[in-house]
PDB file of C-alpha atoms in Angstrom:
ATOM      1  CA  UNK A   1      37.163 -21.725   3.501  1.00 66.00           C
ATOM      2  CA  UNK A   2      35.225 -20.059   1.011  1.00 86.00           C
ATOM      3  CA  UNK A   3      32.688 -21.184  -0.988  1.00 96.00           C
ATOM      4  CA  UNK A   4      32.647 -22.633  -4.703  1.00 97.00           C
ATOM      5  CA  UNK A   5      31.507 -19.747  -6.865  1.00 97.00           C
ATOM      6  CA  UNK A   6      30.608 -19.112 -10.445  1.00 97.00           C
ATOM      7  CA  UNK A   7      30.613 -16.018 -12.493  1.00 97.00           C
ATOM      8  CA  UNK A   8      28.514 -15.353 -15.928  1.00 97.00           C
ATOM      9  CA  UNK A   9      26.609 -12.601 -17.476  1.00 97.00           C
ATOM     10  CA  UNK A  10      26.802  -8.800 -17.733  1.00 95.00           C
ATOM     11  CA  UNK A  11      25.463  -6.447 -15.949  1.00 96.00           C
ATOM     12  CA  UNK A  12      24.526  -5.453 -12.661  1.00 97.00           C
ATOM     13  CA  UNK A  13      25.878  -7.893  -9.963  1.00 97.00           C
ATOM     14  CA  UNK A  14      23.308 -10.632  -8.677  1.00 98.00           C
ATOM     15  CA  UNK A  15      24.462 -13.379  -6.444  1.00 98.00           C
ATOM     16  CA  UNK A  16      22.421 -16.242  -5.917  1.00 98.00           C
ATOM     17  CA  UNK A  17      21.992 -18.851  -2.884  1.00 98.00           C
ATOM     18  CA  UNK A  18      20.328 -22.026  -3.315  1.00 97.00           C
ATOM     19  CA  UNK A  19      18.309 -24.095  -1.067  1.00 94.00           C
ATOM     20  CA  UNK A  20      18.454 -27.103   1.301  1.00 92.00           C
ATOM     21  CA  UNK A  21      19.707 -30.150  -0.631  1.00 90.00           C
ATOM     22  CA  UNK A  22      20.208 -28.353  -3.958  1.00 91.00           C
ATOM     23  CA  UNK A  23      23.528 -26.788  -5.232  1.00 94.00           C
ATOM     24  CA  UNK A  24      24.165 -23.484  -7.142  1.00 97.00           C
ATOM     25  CA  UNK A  25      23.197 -25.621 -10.598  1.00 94.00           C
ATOM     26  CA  UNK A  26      19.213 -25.447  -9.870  1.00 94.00           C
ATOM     27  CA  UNK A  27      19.487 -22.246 -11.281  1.00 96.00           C
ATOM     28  CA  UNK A  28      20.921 -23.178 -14.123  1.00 94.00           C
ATOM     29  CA  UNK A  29      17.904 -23.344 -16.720  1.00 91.00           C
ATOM     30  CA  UNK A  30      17.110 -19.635 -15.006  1.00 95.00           C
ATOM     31  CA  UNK A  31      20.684 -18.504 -15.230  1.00 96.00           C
ATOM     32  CA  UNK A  32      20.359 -18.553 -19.453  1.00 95.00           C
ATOM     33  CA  UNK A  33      17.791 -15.680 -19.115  1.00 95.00           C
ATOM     34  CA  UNK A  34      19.204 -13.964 -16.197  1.00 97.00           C
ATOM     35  CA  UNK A  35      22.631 -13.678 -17.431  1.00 96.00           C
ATOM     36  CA  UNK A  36      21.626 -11.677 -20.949  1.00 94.00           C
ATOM     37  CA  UNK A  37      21.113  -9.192 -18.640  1.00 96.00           C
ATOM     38  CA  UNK A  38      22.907  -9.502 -14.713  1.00 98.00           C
ATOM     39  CA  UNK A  39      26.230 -10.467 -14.019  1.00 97.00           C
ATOM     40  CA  UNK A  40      25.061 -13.738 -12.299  1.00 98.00           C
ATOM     41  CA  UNK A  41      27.253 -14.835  -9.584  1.00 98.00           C
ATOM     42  CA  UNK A  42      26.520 -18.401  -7.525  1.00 98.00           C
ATOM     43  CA  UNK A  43      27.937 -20.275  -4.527  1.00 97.00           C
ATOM     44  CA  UNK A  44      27.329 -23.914  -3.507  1.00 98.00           C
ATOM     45  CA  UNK A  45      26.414 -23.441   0.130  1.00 97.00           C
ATOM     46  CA  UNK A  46      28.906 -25.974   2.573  1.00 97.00           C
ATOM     47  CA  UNK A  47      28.555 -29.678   2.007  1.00 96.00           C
ATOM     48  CA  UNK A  48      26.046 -29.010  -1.118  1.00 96.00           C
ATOM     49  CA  UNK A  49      28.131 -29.225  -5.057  1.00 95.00           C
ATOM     50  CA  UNK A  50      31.611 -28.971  -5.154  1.00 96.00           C
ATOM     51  CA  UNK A  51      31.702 -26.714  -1.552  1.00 97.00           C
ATOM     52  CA  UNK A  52      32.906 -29.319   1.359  1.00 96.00           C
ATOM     53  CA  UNK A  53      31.224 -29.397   4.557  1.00 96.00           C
ATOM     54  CA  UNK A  54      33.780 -28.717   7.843  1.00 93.00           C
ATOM     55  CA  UNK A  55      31.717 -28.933  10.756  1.00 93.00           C
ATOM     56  CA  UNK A  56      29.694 -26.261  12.154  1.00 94.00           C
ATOM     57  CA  UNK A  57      30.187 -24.322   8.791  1.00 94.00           C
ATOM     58  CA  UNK A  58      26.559 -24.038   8.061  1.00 96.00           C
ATOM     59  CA  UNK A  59      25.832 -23.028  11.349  1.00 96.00           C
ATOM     60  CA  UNK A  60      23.698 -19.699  11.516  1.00 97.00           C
ATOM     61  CA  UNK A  61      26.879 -16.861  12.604  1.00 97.00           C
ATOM     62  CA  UNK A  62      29.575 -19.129  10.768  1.00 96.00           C
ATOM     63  CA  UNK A  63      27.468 -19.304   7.825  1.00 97.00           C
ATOM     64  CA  UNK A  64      26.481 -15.311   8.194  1.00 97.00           C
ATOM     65  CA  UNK A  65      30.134 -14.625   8.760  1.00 97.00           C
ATOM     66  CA  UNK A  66      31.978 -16.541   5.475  1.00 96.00           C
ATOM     67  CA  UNK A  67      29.022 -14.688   3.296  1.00 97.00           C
ATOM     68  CA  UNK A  68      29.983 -11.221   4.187  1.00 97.00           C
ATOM     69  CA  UNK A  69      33.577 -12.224   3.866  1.00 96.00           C
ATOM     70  CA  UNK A  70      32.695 -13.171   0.183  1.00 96.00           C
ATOM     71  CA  UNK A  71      30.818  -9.872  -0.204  1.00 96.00           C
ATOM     72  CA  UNK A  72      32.963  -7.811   0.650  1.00 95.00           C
ATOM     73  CA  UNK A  73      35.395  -9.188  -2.152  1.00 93.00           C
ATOM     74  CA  UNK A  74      33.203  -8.558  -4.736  1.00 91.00           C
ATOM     75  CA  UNK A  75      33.519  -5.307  -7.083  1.00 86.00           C
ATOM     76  CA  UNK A  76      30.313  -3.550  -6.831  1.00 90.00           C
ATOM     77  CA  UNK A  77      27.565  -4.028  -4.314  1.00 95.00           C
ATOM     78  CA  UNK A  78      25.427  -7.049  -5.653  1.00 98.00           C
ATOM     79  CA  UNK A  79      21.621  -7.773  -5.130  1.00 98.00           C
ATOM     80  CA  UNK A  80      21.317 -10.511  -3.294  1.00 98.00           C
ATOM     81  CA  UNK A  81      18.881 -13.461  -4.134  1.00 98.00           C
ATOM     82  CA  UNK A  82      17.951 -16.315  -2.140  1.00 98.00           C
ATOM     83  CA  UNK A  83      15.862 -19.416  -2.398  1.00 98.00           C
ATOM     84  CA  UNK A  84      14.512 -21.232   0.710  1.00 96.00           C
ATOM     85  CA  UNK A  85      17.157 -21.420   3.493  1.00 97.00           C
ATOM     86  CA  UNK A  86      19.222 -19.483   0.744  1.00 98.00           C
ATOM     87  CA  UNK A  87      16.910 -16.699   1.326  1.00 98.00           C
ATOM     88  CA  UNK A  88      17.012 -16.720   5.148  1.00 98.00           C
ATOM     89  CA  UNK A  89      20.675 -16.562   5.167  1.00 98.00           C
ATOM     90  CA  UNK A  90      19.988 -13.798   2.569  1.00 98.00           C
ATOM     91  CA  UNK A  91      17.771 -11.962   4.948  1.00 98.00           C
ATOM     92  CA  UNK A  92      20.355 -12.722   7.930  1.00 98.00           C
ATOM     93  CA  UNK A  93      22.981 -11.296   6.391  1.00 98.00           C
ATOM     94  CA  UNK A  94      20.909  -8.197   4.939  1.00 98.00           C
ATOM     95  CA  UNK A  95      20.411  -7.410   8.738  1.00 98.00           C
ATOM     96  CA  UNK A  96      23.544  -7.222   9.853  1.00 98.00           C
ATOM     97  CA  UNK A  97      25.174  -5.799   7.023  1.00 98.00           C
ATOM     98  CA  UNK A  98      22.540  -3.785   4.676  1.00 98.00           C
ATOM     99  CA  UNK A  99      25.542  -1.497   3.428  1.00 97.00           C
ATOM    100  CA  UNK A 100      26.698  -4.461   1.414  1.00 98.00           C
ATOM    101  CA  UNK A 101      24.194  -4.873  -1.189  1.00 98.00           C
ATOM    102  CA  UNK A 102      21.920  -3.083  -3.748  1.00 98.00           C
ATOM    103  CA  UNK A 103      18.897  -4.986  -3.019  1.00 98.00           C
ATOM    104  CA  UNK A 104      17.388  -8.276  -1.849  1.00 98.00           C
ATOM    105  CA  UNK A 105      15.454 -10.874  -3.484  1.00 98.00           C
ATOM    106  CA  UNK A 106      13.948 -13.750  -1.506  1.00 98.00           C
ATOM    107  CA  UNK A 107      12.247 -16.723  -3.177  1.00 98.00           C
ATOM    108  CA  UNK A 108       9.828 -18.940  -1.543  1.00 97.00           C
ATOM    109  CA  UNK A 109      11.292 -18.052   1.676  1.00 98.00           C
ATOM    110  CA  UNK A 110      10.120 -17.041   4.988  1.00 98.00           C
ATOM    111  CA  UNK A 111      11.503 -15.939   8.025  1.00 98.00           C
ATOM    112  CA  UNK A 112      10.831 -18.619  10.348  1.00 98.00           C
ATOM    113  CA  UNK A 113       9.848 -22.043   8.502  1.00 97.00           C
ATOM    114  CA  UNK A 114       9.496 -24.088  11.629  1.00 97.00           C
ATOM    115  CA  UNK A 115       5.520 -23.639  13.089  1.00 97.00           C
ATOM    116  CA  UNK A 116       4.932 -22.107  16.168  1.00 97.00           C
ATOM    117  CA  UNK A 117       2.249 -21.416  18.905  1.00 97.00           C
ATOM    118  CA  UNK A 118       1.679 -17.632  17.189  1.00 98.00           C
ATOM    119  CA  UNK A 119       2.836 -18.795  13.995  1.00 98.00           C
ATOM    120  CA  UNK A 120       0.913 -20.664  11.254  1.00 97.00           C
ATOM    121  CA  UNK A 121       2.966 -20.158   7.940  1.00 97.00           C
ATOM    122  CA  UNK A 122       5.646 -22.687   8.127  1.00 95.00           C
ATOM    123  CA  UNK A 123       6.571 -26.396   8.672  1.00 92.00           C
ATOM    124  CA  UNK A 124       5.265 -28.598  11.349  1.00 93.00           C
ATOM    125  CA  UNK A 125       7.990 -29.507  13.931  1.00 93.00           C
ATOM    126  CA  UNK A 126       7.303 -32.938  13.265  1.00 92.00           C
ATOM    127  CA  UNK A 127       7.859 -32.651   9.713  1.00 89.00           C
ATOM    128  CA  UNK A 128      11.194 -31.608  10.190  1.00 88.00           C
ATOM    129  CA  UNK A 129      12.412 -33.534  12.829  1.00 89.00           C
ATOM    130  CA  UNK A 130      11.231 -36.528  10.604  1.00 88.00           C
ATOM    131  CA  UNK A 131      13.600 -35.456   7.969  1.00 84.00           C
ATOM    132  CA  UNK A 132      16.410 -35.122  10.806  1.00 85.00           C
ATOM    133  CA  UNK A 133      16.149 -38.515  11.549  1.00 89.00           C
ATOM    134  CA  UNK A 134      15.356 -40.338   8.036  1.00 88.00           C
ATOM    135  CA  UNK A 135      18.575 -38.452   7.462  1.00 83.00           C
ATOM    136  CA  UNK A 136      20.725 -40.476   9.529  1.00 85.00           C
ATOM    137  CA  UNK A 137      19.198 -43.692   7.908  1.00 87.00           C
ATOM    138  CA  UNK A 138      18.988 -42.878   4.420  1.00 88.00           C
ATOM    139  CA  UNK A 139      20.185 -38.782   3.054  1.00 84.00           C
ATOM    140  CA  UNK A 140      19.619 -39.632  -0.560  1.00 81.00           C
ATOM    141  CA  UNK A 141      16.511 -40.806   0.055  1.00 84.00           C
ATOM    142  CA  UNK A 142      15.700 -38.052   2.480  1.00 83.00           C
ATOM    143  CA  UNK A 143      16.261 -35.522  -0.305  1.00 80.00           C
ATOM    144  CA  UNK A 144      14.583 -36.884  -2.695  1.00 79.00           C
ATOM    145  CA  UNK A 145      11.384 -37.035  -0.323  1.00 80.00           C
ATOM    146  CA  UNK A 146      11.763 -33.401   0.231  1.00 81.00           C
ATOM    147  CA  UNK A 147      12.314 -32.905  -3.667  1.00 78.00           C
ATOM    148  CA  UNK A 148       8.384 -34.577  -4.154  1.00 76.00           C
ATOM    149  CA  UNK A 149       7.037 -32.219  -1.043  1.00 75.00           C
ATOM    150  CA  UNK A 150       8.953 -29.240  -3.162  1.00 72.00           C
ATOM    151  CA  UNK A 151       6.849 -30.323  -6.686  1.00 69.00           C
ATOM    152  CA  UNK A 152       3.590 -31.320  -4.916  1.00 68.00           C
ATOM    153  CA  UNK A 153       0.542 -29.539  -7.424  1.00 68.00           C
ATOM    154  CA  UNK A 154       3.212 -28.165  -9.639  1.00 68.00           C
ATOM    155  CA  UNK A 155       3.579 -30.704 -12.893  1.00 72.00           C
ATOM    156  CA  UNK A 156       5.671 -28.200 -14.582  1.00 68.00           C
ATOM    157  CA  UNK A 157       8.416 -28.050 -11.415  1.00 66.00           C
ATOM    158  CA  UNK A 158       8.436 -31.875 -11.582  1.00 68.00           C
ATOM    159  CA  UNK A 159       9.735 -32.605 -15.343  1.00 70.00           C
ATOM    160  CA  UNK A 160      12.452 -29.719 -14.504  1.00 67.00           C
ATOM    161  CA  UNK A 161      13.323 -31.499 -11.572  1.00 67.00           C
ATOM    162  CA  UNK A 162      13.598 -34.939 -13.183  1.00 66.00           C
ATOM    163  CA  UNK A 163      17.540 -35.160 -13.503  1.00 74.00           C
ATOM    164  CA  UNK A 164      17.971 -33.134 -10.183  1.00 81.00           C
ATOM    165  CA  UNK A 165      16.879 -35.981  -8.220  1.00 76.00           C
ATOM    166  CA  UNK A 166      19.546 -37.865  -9.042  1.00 80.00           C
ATOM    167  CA  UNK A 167      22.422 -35.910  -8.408  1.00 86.00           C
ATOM    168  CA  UNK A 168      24.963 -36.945  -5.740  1.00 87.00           C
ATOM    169  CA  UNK A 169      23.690 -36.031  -1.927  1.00 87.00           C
ATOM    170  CA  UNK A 170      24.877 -33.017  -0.021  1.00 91.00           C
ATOM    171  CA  UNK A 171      26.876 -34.008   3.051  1.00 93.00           C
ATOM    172  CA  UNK A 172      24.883 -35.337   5.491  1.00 91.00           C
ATOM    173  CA  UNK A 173      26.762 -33.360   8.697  1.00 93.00           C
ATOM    174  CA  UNK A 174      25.988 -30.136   6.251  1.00 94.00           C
ATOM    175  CA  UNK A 175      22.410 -31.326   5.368  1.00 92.00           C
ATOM    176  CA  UNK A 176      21.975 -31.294   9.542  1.00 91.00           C
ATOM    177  CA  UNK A 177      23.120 -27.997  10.068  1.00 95.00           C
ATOM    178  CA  UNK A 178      20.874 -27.234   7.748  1.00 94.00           C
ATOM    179  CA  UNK A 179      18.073 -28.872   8.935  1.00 92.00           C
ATOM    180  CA  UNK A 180      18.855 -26.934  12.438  1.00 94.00           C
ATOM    181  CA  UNK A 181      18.543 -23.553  10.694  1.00 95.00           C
ATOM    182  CA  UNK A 182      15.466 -24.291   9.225  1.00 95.00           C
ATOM    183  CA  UNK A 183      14.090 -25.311  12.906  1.00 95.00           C
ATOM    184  CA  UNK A 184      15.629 -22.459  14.988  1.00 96.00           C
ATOM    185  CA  UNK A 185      15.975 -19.459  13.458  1.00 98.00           C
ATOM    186  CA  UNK A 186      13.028 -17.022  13.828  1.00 98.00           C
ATOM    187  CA  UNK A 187      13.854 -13.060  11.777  1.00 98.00           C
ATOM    188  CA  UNK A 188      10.310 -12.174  12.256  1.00 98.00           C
ATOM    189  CA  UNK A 189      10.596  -9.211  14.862  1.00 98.00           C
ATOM    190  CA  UNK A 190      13.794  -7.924  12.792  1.00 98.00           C
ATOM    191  CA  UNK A 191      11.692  -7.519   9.468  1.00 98.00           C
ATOM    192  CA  UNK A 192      10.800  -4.187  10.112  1.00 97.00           C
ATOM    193  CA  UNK A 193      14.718  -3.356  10.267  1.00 98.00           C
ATOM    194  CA  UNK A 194      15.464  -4.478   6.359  1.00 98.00           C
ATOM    195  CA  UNK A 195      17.112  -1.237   5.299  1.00 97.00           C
ATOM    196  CA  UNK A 196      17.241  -2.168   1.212  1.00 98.00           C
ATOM    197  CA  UNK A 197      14.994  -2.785  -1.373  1.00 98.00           C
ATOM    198  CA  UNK A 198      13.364  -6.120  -1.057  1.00 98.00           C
ATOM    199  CA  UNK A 199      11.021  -7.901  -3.850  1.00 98.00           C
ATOM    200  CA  UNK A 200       9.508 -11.431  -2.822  1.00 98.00           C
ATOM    201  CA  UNK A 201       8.559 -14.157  -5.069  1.00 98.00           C
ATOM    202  CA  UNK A 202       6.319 -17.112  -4.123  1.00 98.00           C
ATOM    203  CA  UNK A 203       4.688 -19.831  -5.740  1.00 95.00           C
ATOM    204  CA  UNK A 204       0.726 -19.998  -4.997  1.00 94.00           C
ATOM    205  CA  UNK A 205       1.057 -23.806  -4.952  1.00 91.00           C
ATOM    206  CA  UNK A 206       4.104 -23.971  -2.397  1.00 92.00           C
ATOM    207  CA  UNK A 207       3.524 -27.149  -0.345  1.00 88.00           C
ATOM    208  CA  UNK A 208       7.244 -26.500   1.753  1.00 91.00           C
ATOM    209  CA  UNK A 209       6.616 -23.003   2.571  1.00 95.00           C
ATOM    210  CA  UNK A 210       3.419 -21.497   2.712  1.00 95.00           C
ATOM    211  CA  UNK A 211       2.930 -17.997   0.942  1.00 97.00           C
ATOM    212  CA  UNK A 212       1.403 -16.490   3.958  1.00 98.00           C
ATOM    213  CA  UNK A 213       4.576 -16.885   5.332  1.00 98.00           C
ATOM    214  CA  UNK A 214       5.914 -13.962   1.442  1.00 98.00           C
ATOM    215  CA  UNK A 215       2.349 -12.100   2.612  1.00 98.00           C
ATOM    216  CA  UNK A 216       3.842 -11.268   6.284  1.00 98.00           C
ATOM    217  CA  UNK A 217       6.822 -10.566   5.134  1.00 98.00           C
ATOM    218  CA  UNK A 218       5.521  -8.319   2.635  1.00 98.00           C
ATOM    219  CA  UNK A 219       3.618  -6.085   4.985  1.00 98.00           C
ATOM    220  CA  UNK A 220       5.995  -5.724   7.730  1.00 98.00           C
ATOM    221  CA  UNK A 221       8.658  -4.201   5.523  1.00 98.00           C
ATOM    222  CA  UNK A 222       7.631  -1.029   3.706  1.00 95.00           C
ATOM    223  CA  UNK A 223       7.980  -0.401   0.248  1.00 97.00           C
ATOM    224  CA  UNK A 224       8.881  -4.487  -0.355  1.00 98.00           C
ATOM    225  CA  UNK A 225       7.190  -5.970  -3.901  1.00 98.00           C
ATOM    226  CA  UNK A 226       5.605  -8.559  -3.869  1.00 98.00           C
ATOM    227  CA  UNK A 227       4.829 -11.213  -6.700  1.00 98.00           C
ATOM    228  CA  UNK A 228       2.668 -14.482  -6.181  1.00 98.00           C
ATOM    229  CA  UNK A 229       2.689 -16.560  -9.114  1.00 96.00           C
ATOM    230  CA  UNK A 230      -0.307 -18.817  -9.156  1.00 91.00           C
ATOM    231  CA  UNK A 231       0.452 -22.387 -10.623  1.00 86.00           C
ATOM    232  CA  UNK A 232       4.097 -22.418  -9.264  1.00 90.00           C
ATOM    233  CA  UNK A 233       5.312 -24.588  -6.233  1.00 90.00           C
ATOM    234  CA  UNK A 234       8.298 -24.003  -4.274  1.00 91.00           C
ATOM    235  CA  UNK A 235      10.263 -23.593  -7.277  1.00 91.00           C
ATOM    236  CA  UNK A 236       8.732 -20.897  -9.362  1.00 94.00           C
ATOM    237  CA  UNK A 237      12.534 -20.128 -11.261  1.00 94.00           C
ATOM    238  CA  UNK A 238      11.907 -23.770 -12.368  1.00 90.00           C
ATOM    239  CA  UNK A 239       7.945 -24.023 -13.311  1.00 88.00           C
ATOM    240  CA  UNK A 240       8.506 -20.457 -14.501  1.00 93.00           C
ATOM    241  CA  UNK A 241      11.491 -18.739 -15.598  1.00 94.00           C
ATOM    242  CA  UNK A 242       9.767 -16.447 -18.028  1.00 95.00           C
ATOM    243  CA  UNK A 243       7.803 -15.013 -15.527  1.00 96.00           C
ATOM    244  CA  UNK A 244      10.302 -14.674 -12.301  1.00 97.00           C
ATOM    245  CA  UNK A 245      12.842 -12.747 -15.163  1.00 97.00           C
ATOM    246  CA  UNK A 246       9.879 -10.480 -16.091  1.00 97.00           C
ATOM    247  CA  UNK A 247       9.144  -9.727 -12.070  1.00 97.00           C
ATOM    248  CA  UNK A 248      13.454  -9.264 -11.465  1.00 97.00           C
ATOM    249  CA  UNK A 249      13.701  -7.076 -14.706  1.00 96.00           C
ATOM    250  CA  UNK A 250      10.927  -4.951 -13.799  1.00 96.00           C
ATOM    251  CA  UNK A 251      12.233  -4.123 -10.397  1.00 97.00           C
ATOM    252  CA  UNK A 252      15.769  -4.218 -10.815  1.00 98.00           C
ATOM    253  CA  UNK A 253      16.574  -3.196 -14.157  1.00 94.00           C
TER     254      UNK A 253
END
């Protein structure tokens, strides 16, 4: 099944992949800048908007798999932009299929968000297997908890994520899955293989994902651009749009 997708804009080809819990309409408020000058081109990842969840769909090779389907299909080779787990399904698929796209963009991403023993820049296991089981109890809730640990020292993020909080939950089998990427996957010793252009944004005031984790990333793949923005949280699109279309215009257009 593919996913939900929407098309706007003119220009060169960006598609755009939201984060856990969200849906393709977080970028909306960004979207009226971006599309004056990109043809802007979203998906609702399984189980989050109007994309149903069928189990196992947001599992890491299914997941990988139904994206380059829906690449291929597209006219011209798009960059791709991702935001959170949006960005390391970006990065996934960059790595096994670079020959698809013009470019990569990854928002306050990383590419491994669960801590380990040699790794410092990402979320405590515990964290995250709290979520997984407040999520059995109580998703709604669940997200919005993770929605306050997104805006955390960012007052501008918060007002533009007022309404957000209150749209309907993701599927809670989906909202698992995607919980289980976040925990296992670990693209660190592939980094060096990212074969297109890559710029990375990240908030200074991220409280999900820490920008060391943008930093690393940055110096393990050559020629990669890096922009930290400093009173921005997890959602720097949201706190500020002006300034993350200034850093994608300069490098892409």
């Amino acid at each position: 099944m593919s996913w939900v997708r929407q098309v706007s804009g003119q220009g060169p080809v960006l598609v755009m992949l939201h984060g856990w819990g969200m849906e393709s309409r977080v970028f909306a408020s960004w979207r009226v800048l971006l599309e004056r000058r990109f043809t802007c081109i979203t998906y609702d990842l399984p189980g989050h908007g109007q994309t149903p969840c069928r189990p196992g769909e947001l599992g890491w090779k299914e997941s990988l798999q139904q994206l380059t389907e829906m690449l291929r299909r597209e006219e011209a080779a798009p960059i791709l932009l991702g935001w959170s787990l949006g960005g390391l399904l970006a990065l996934g698929l960059v790595l096994l299929h670079p020959e698809l796209l013009k470019g990569l963009v990854l928002i306050s991403s990383s590419p491994a968000f669960r801590q380990r023993p040699d790794w410092s820049a990402g979320i405590p296991e515990d964290t995250l297997n709290d979520f997984a089981q407040r999520l059995r109890v109580d998703p709604q809730g669940t997200r919005k908890r993770f929605l306050a640990l997104q805006m955390l020292s960012d007052p501008l993020g918060r007002r533009a994520l007022g309404e957000i909080a209150d749209w309907p939950s993701p599927d809670p089998l989906c909202l698992a899955e995607g919980l289980t990427l976040l925990r296992d996957v670990d693209l660190r010793d592939s980094l060096p293989n990212v074969a297109v252009p890559l710029q990375i944004l990240h908030g200074c005031q991220d409280r999900v994902v820490p920008p060391a984790a943008s930093r690393y990333m940055h110096e393990q793949v050559p020629g990669s651009r890096l922009t930290l923005l400093k009173q921005a949280g997890h959602a720097p699109f949201l706190s500020q749009p002006e300034a993350c279309w200034d850093a994608l215009t300069e490098v892409w257009l």
